[in-house]
Short mmCIF file of N, CA and C in Angstrom, two decimals:
data_model
loop_
_atom_site.label_atom_id
_atom_site.label_comp_id
_atom_site.label_asym_id
_atom_site.label_seq_id
_atom_site.Cartn_x
_atom_site.Cartn_y
_atom_site.Cartn_z
N MET A 1 19.78 118.19 14.60
CA MET A 1 20.16 117.85 15.88
C MET A 1 19.39 118.07 16.79
N GLY A 2 19.58 117.50 18.09
CA GLY A 2 18.62 117.27 19.17
C GLY A 2 18.57 116.13 20.21
N ASP A 3 18.48 116.31 20.84
CA ASP A 3 17.72 115.00 22.14
C ASP A 3 17.37 113.88 21.58
N PHE A 4 16.96 113.14 20.92
CA PHE A 4 16.55 111.80 20.39
C PHE A 4 16.09 110.83 21.52
N ASN A 5 16.86 110.86 22.48
CA ASN A 5 16.32 109.77 23.35
C ASN A 5 16.59 108.43 23.09
N GLY A 6 17.63 108.32 21.90
CA GLY A 6 17.84 106.97 21.36
C GLY A 6 19.48 106.66 21.51
N ARG A 7 19.41 105.08 21.66
CA ARG A 7 20.72 104.99 22.15
C ARG A 7 20.85 103.62 20.89
N VAL A 8 22.23 104.14 20.18
CA VAL A 8 22.56 103.56 19.18
C VAL A 8 22.92 102.06 18.91
N GLY A 9 23.53 102.16 20.19
CA GLY A 9 24.39 101.14 20.27
C GLY A 9 25.56 100.73 19.56
N GLU A 10 25.98 99.63 19.19
CA GLU A 10 27.15 99.45 18.70
C GLU A 10 27.14 99.64 17.12
N ARG A 11 27.94 99.71 16.29
CA ARG A 11 27.71 99.40 14.86
C ARG A 11 27.25 97.82 14.37
N ARG A 12 26.32 97.98 13.30
CA ARG A 12 26.02 96.86 12.92
C ARG A 12 25.71 96.90 11.33
N THR A 13 25.89 95.50 10.63
CA THR A 13 25.91 95.58 9.23
C THR A 13 25.24 96.54 8.35
N PRO A 14 23.50 96.61 8.61
CA PRO A 14 22.94 97.15 7.79
C PRO A 14 22.93 98.51 8.11
N TRP A 15 23.97 99.84 8.99
CA TRP A 15 23.61 100.80 9.49
C TRP A 15 24.93 101.17 9.45
N THR A 16 26.00 101.03 8.67
CA THR A 16 27.23 100.94 8.88
C THR A 16 27.61 102.59 8.01
N LYS A 17 26.60 102.57 7.13
CA LYS A 17 26.97 104.05 6.28
C LYS A 17 26.39 105.12 6.99
N HIS A 18 25.21 104.94 7.94
CA HIS A 18 24.54 105.98 8.87
C HIS A 18 25.23 106.08 10.18
N LEU A 19 25.88 105.32 10.79
CA LEU A 19 26.50 105.26 12.20
C LEU A 19 27.86 104.42 12.53
N GLY A 20 28.56 105.72 13.03
CA GLY A 20 29.88 105.18 12.92
C GLY A 20 30.99 104.17 13.89
N PRO A 21 32.00 103.82 14.04
CA PRO A 21 32.12 102.93 14.85
C PRO A 21 33.10 103.75 16.29
N HIS A 22 32.28 104.85 16.23
CA HIS A 22 32.47 105.03 17.90
C HIS A 22 31.64 105.62 18.38
N SER A 23 30.53 104.85 18.66
CA SER A 23 29.33 105.11 18.96
C SER A 23 29.52 104.36 20.63
N ASP A 24 28.35 104.86 21.60
CA ASP A 24 28.55 104.19 22.93
C ASP A 24 28.11 102.74 22.43
N HIS A 25 29.30 102.08 23.36
CA HIS A 25 28.93 100.20 22.66
C HIS A 25 28.75 100.00 24.03
N ARG A 26 28.56 100.16 25.48
CA ARG A 26 27.79 99.60 26.58
C ARG A 26 26.80 99.99 26.23
N THR A 27 25.44 100.59 25.88
CA THR A 27 24.26 100.03 25.99
C THR A 27 23.95 99.62 24.41
N PRO A 28 22.77 98.83 24.93
CA PRO A 28 22.05 98.20 23.46
C PRO A 28 21.27 99.09 22.80
N CYS A 29 21.02 99.25 21.48
CA CYS A 29 19.98 99.83 20.71
C CYS A 29 18.31 99.70 21.19
N ASN A 30 18.15 101.02 21.21
CA ASN A 30 16.53 100.90 21.67
C ASN A 30 15.84 101.06 20.91
N TYR A 31 14.04 101.26 21.38
CA TYR A 31 13.37 102.03 20.23
C TYR A 31 13.66 102.62 19.13
N ASN A 32 13.93 104.23 20.55
CA ASN A 32 13.64 105.61 19.51
C ASN A 32 15.49 105.43 18.86
N GLY A 33 16.44 104.43 19.15
CA GLY A 33 17.75 104.66 18.32
C GLY A 33 17.33 103.81 17.32
N ASN A 34 16.20 102.92 17.20
CA ASN A 34 15.91 102.19 15.86
C ASN A 34 15.57 103.53 15.05
N HIS A 35 14.78 103.91 15.22
CA HIS A 35 14.05 105.37 15.00
C HIS A 35 14.88 106.39 14.00
N VAL A 36 15.77 106.44 15.29
CA VAL A 36 16.98 107.40 14.46
C VAL A 36 17.59 106.91 13.04
N LEU A 37 17.96 105.45 13.39
CA LEU A 37 18.92 104.54 12.60
C LEU A 37 18.08 104.92 10.76
N GLU A 38 16.59 104.59 11.07
CA GLU A 38 15.63 104.35 9.77
C GLU A 38 15.81 105.86 9.34
N LEU A 39 15.59 106.57 10.46
CA LEU A 39 15.54 107.94 9.83
C LEU A 39 16.72 108.36 8.88
N CYS A 40 17.66 107.97 9.16
CA CYS A 40 18.97 108.28 8.37
C CYS A 40 18.96 107.37 7.29
N ALA A 41 18.66 106.16 7.17
CA ALA A 41 18.27 105.34 6.12
C ALA A 41 17.56 106.05 5.26
N GLU A 42 16.39 106.45 5.85
CA GLU A 42 15.05 107.05 4.62
C GLU A 42 15.52 108.42 4.16
N HIS A 43 16.54 109.27 5.11
CA HIS A 43 17.05 110.49 4.10
C HIS A 43 18.47 110.81 3.97
N ASP A 44 19.05 109.63 4.03
CA ASP A 44 20.32 109.30 3.84
C ASP A 44 21.28 110.50 4.67
N LEU A 45 21.07 110.30 5.71
CA LEU A 45 21.81 110.99 6.96
C LEU A 45 22.81 109.94 7.88
N PHE A 46 23.71 110.99 8.23
CA PHE A 46 24.45 110.17 9.28
C PHE A 46 24.82 110.68 10.43
N ILE A 47 25.18 109.84 11.51
CA ILE A 47 25.26 110.53 12.82
C ILE A 47 26.78 110.94 13.06
N THR A 48 27.19 112.51 13.06
CA THR A 48 28.14 113.06 12.86
C THR A 48 28.91 112.36 14.14
N ASN A 49 28.45 112.44 15.28
CA ASN A 49 29.23 112.58 16.79
C ASN A 49 29.80 110.97 17.11
N THR A 50 29.31 110.02 16.03
CA THR A 50 29.48 108.44 15.88
C THR A 50 30.97 108.19 15.02
N PHE A 51 31.28 109.10 14.12
CA PHE A 51 32.41 109.07 13.20
C PHE A 51 33.91 109.08 14.00
N PHE A 52 33.92 109.85 14.98
CA PHE A 52 35.29 110.67 15.49
C PHE A 52 35.49 110.00 16.72
N GLN A 53 37.12 109.41 16.97
CA GLN A 53 37.26 108.81 17.88
C GLN A 53 37.39 109.91 19.33
N HIS A 54 36.77 109.60 20.49
CA HIS A 54 37.48 110.75 21.20
C HIS A 54 37.46 110.52 22.92
N ARG A 55 37.76 110.81 23.66
CA ARG A 55 37.16 109.87 25.14
C ARG A 55 36.26 109.76 25.39
N ALA A 56 35.79 108.89 26.33
CA ALA A 56 34.69 108.91 26.64
C ALA A 56 33.62 110.04 27.19
N CYS A 57 34.22 110.93 28.02
CA CYS A 57 33.78 112.13 28.46
C CYS A 57 33.34 112.90 27.63
N GLN A 58 33.76 112.53 26.09
CA GLN A 58 33.42 113.81 24.90
C GLN A 58 32.74 112.49 24.02
N ILE A 59 32.30 111.55 24.40
CA ILE A 59 31.23 110.68 23.67
C ILE A 59 29.74 110.76 24.28
N TYR A 60 30.03 110.86 25.31
CA TYR A 60 28.79 110.65 26.58
C TYR A 60 27.66 112.27 26.70
N THR A 61 26.87 112.34 26.03
CA THR A 61 25.80 113.42 25.89
C THR A 61 24.82 113.72 27.13
N TRP A 62 24.83 112.66 27.90
CA TRP A 62 23.90 112.79 28.87
C TRP A 62 24.28 112.30 29.99
N TYR A 63 24.50 112.73 31.51
CA TYR A 63 24.38 111.77 32.62
C TYR A 63 23.70 112.02 33.66
N ARG A 64 23.24 110.96 34.73
CA ARG A 64 22.61 111.40 35.84
C ARG A 64 22.77 112.40 36.39
N TRP A 65 21.91 113.40 36.75
CA TRP A 65 22.17 114.48 37.58
C TRP A 65 23.14 114.18 39.08
N ASN A 66 22.40 113.10 39.97
CA ASN A 66 22.97 112.90 41.32
C ASN A 66 24.24 111.55 40.89
N ASN A 67 24.63 111.01 39.61
CA ASN A 67 25.64 110.31 39.76
C ASN A 67 26.08 110.22 38.13
N ILE A 68 27.24 111.08 38.26
CA ILE A 68 27.94 111.02 37.09
C ILE A 68 28.48 109.82 35.99
N MET A 69 28.23 108.91 37.16
CA MET A 69 29.14 107.46 36.30
C MET A 69 27.68 106.81 35.75
N VAL A 70 26.60 107.26 35.69
CA VAL A 70 25.54 106.68 34.44
C VAL A 70 25.58 107.86 33.74
N SER A 71 25.85 107.85 32.53
CA SER A 71 25.74 108.22 31.42
C SER A 71 25.66 107.48 29.67
N SER A 72 24.99 108.28 29.04
CA SER A 72 24.96 107.39 27.92
C SER A 72 24.64 108.67 26.52
N GLN A 73 24.95 108.22 25.34
CA GLN A 73 25.10 109.21 24.50
C GLN A 73 23.41 109.12 23.53
N ILE A 74 22.85 109.97 23.66
CA ILE A 74 21.44 109.78 23.68
C ILE A 74 21.04 111.55 22.61
N ASP A 75 22.08 112.30 22.36
CA ASP A 75 21.85 113.28 21.86
C ASP A 75 22.98 113.09 20.38
N PHE A 76 22.00 113.49 19.22
CA PHE A 76 22.97 113.29 17.98
C PHE A 76 22.87 114.39 17.28
N ILE A 77 24.10 114.65 16.05
CA ILE A 77 23.64 115.91 15.03
C ILE A 77 23.87 114.75 13.80
N LEU A 78 22.93 114.84 13.72
CA LEU A 78 22.81 114.14 11.58
C LEU A 78 22.86 115.20 10.66
N THR A 79 23.91 114.48 9.89
CA THR A 79 23.76 115.35 8.38
C THR A 79 23.88 114.80 7.39
N ARG A 80 23.55 115.12 6.03
CA ARG A 80 23.37 114.63 5.26
C ARG A 80 24.62 113.74 4.75
N THR A 81 24.89 112.49 4.25
CA THR A 81 25.94 111.93 3.38
C THR A 81 26.57 112.42 2.45
N ARG A 82 25.98 113.35 1.38
CA ARG A 82 27.05 114.26 0.94
C ARG A 82 27.63 114.98 1.56
N MET A 83 27.43 115.67 2.64
CA MET A 83 28.40 116.70 3.55
C MET A 83 29.38 115.67 4.31
N ARG A 84 29.35 114.63 4.27
CA ARG A 84 30.54 113.75 5.31
C ARG A 84 32.09 114.42 4.92
N ILE A 85 32.53 114.87 4.00
CA ILE A 85 33.86 115.51 3.53
C ILE A 85 34.26 116.56 4.35
N THR A 86 32.92 117.64 4.62
CA THR A 86 33.31 118.61 5.10
C THR A 86 33.02 118.44 6.86
N ILE A 87 32.63 117.33 7.02
CA ILE A 87 32.45 117.62 8.93
C ILE A 87 34.15 116.99 8.91
N THR A 88 34.90 117.94 10.18
CA THR A 88 36.33 117.52 10.41
C THR A 88 36.25 116.63 11.86
N ASP A 89 35.22 117.52 12.54
CA ASP A 89 35.31 116.43 14.33
C ASP A 89 33.59 117.11 14.62
N SER A 90 33.40 116.20 15.71
CA SER A 90 32.15 116.05 15.93
C SER A 90 32.23 115.38 17.48
N ARG A 91 31.95 116.26 18.67
CA ARG A 91 32.25 115.63 19.87
C ARG A 91 31.02 116.44 20.99
N ALA A 92 30.96 116.20 22.41
CA ALA A 92 30.31 116.73 23.27
C ALA A 92 31.63 117.57 23.92
N ILE A 93 30.90 118.55 25.08
CA ILE A 93 31.53 119.24 25.50
C ILE A 93 31.54 118.79 27.33
N PRO A 94 32.51 118.29 27.95
CA PRO A 94 32.24 117.94 29.00
C PRO A 94 31.97 118.42 30.24
N ASN A 95 32.47 119.81 30.18
CA ASN A 95 32.31 120.46 31.46
C ASN A 95 32.07 121.77 31.19
N ALA A 96 30.86 121.76 30.27
CA ALA A 96 29.80 122.96 29.92
C ALA A 96 29.27 123.72 31.29
N GLY A 97 29.23 125.06 31.64
CA GLY A 97 28.42 124.96 32.66
C GLY A 97 26.96 125.59 32.71
N LEU A 98 26.17 124.57 32.26
CA LEU A 98 25.08 124.81 31.67
C LEU A 98 24.40 124.03 32.84
N ASP A 99 22.92 124.36 32.87
CA ASP A 99 21.79 124.12 34.20
C ASP A 99 21.29 122.55 33.74
N THR A 100 22.25 121.93 32.97
CA THR A 100 21.20 120.61 32.64
C THR A 100 21.81 119.50 32.63
N ASP A 101 21.03 118.31 32.53
CA ASP A 101 22.01 116.76 32.42
C ASP A 101 22.66 116.71 31.15
N HIS A 102 21.97 117.43 30.00
CA HIS A 102 22.66 117.45 28.61
C HIS A 102 23.85 118.06 28.80
N ARG A 103 24.67 117.24 27.84
CA ARG A 103 25.91 118.07 27.40
C ARG A 103 25.96 118.29 25.74
N PRO A 104 26.51 119.68 25.47
CA PRO A 104 26.34 120.17 24.17
C PRO A 104 27.37 119.70 23.09
N ILE A 105 26.72 119.54 22.00
CA ILE A 105 27.57 119.16 21.20
C ILE A 105 27.89 119.85 20.08
N ILE A 106 29.14 119.76 19.67
CA ILE A 106 29.79 120.73 18.78
C ILE A 106 30.57 119.99 17.53
N THR A 107 30.22 120.32 16.22
CA THR A 107 30.99 119.88 15.39
C THR A 107 31.54 120.65 14.40
N THR A 108 32.76 120.76 13.86
CA THR A 108 33.25 121.43 13.11
C THR A 108 33.30 120.69 12.05
N LEU A 109 33.48 121.96 10.61
CA LEU A 109 33.06 121.78 9.60
C LEU A 109 34.05 122.70 8.60
N THR A 110 34.47 122.48 7.38
CA THR A 110 34.93 123.30 6.55
C THR A 110 34.40 123.69 5.33
N THR A 111 34.35 124.84 5.13
CA THR A 111 34.09 125.66 4.13
C THR A 111 34.89 125.75 2.74
N LYS A 112 34.43 125.70 1.82
CA LYS A 112 34.90 126.37 0.35
C LYS A 112 35.00 127.80 0.39
N LYS A 113 36.15 128.25 0.29
CA LYS A 113 36.02 129.82 0.21
C LYS A 113 35.86 130.01 -1.05
N GLU A 114 35.10 131.70 -1.17
CA GLU A 114 34.54 132.05 -2.47
C GLU A 114 35.58 132.51 -3.19
N ARG A 115 35.54 132.31 -4.46
CA ARG A 115 36.17 133.14 -5.47
C ARG A 115 36.03 134.32 -5.95
N LYS A 116 36.93 134.94 -5.60
CA LYS A 116 36.47 136.29 -6.33
C LYS A 116 36.71 136.58 -7.66
N PRO A 117 35.94 136.97 -8.58
CA PRO A 117 36.28 137.22 -9.76
C PRO A 117 37.23 137.97 -10.27
N LYS A 118 37.82 137.81 -11.11
CA LYS A 118 39.06 138.16 -11.80
C LYS A 118 38.97 139.43 -12.45
N LYS A 119 39.17 140.27 -12.49
CA LYS A 119 39.26 141.94 -12.72
C LYS A 119 39.93 141.88 -14.26
N HIS A 120 39.02 142.07 -14.66
CA HIS A 120 39.80 142.20 -16.65
C HIS A 120 40.80 143.47 -16.95
N LYS A 121 41.48 143.49 -17.21
CA LYS A 121 42.43 144.90 -17.36
C LYS A 121 42.01 145.53 -18.64
N ARG A 122 41.61 146.53 -18.93
CA ARG A 122 41.22 147.07 -20.40
C ARG A 122 42.03 147.41 -21.00
N GLN A 123 42.01 147.30 -22.43
CA GLN A 123 43.18 147.55 -23.23
C GLN A 123 42.63 148.22 -24.22
#
């Protein structure tokens, strides 16, 4: 996870496995965005916060400090593709009281409960 300063743009054919349909469609993919997508393809990763549909304020992770109308999605959480079934949600938190122009991203996942070994009764 981190501030990649990459705009990945809308979903395109070679990146459908790594880039979800709910990315920032307003801005085209930039140089850093191409590097993020190539990193995902090379290491079998996907961008979690582009696979879940949310309001715009929960998609955009950066905004200009003096004009909140200028915003984009440049912070991502990357996860291995085999873990996709455990991720249940991923979104930016719009009103976090932090002293930064970036919004934190929260990803929710499920985990398996560990089975306790059965105790065998002695006979």
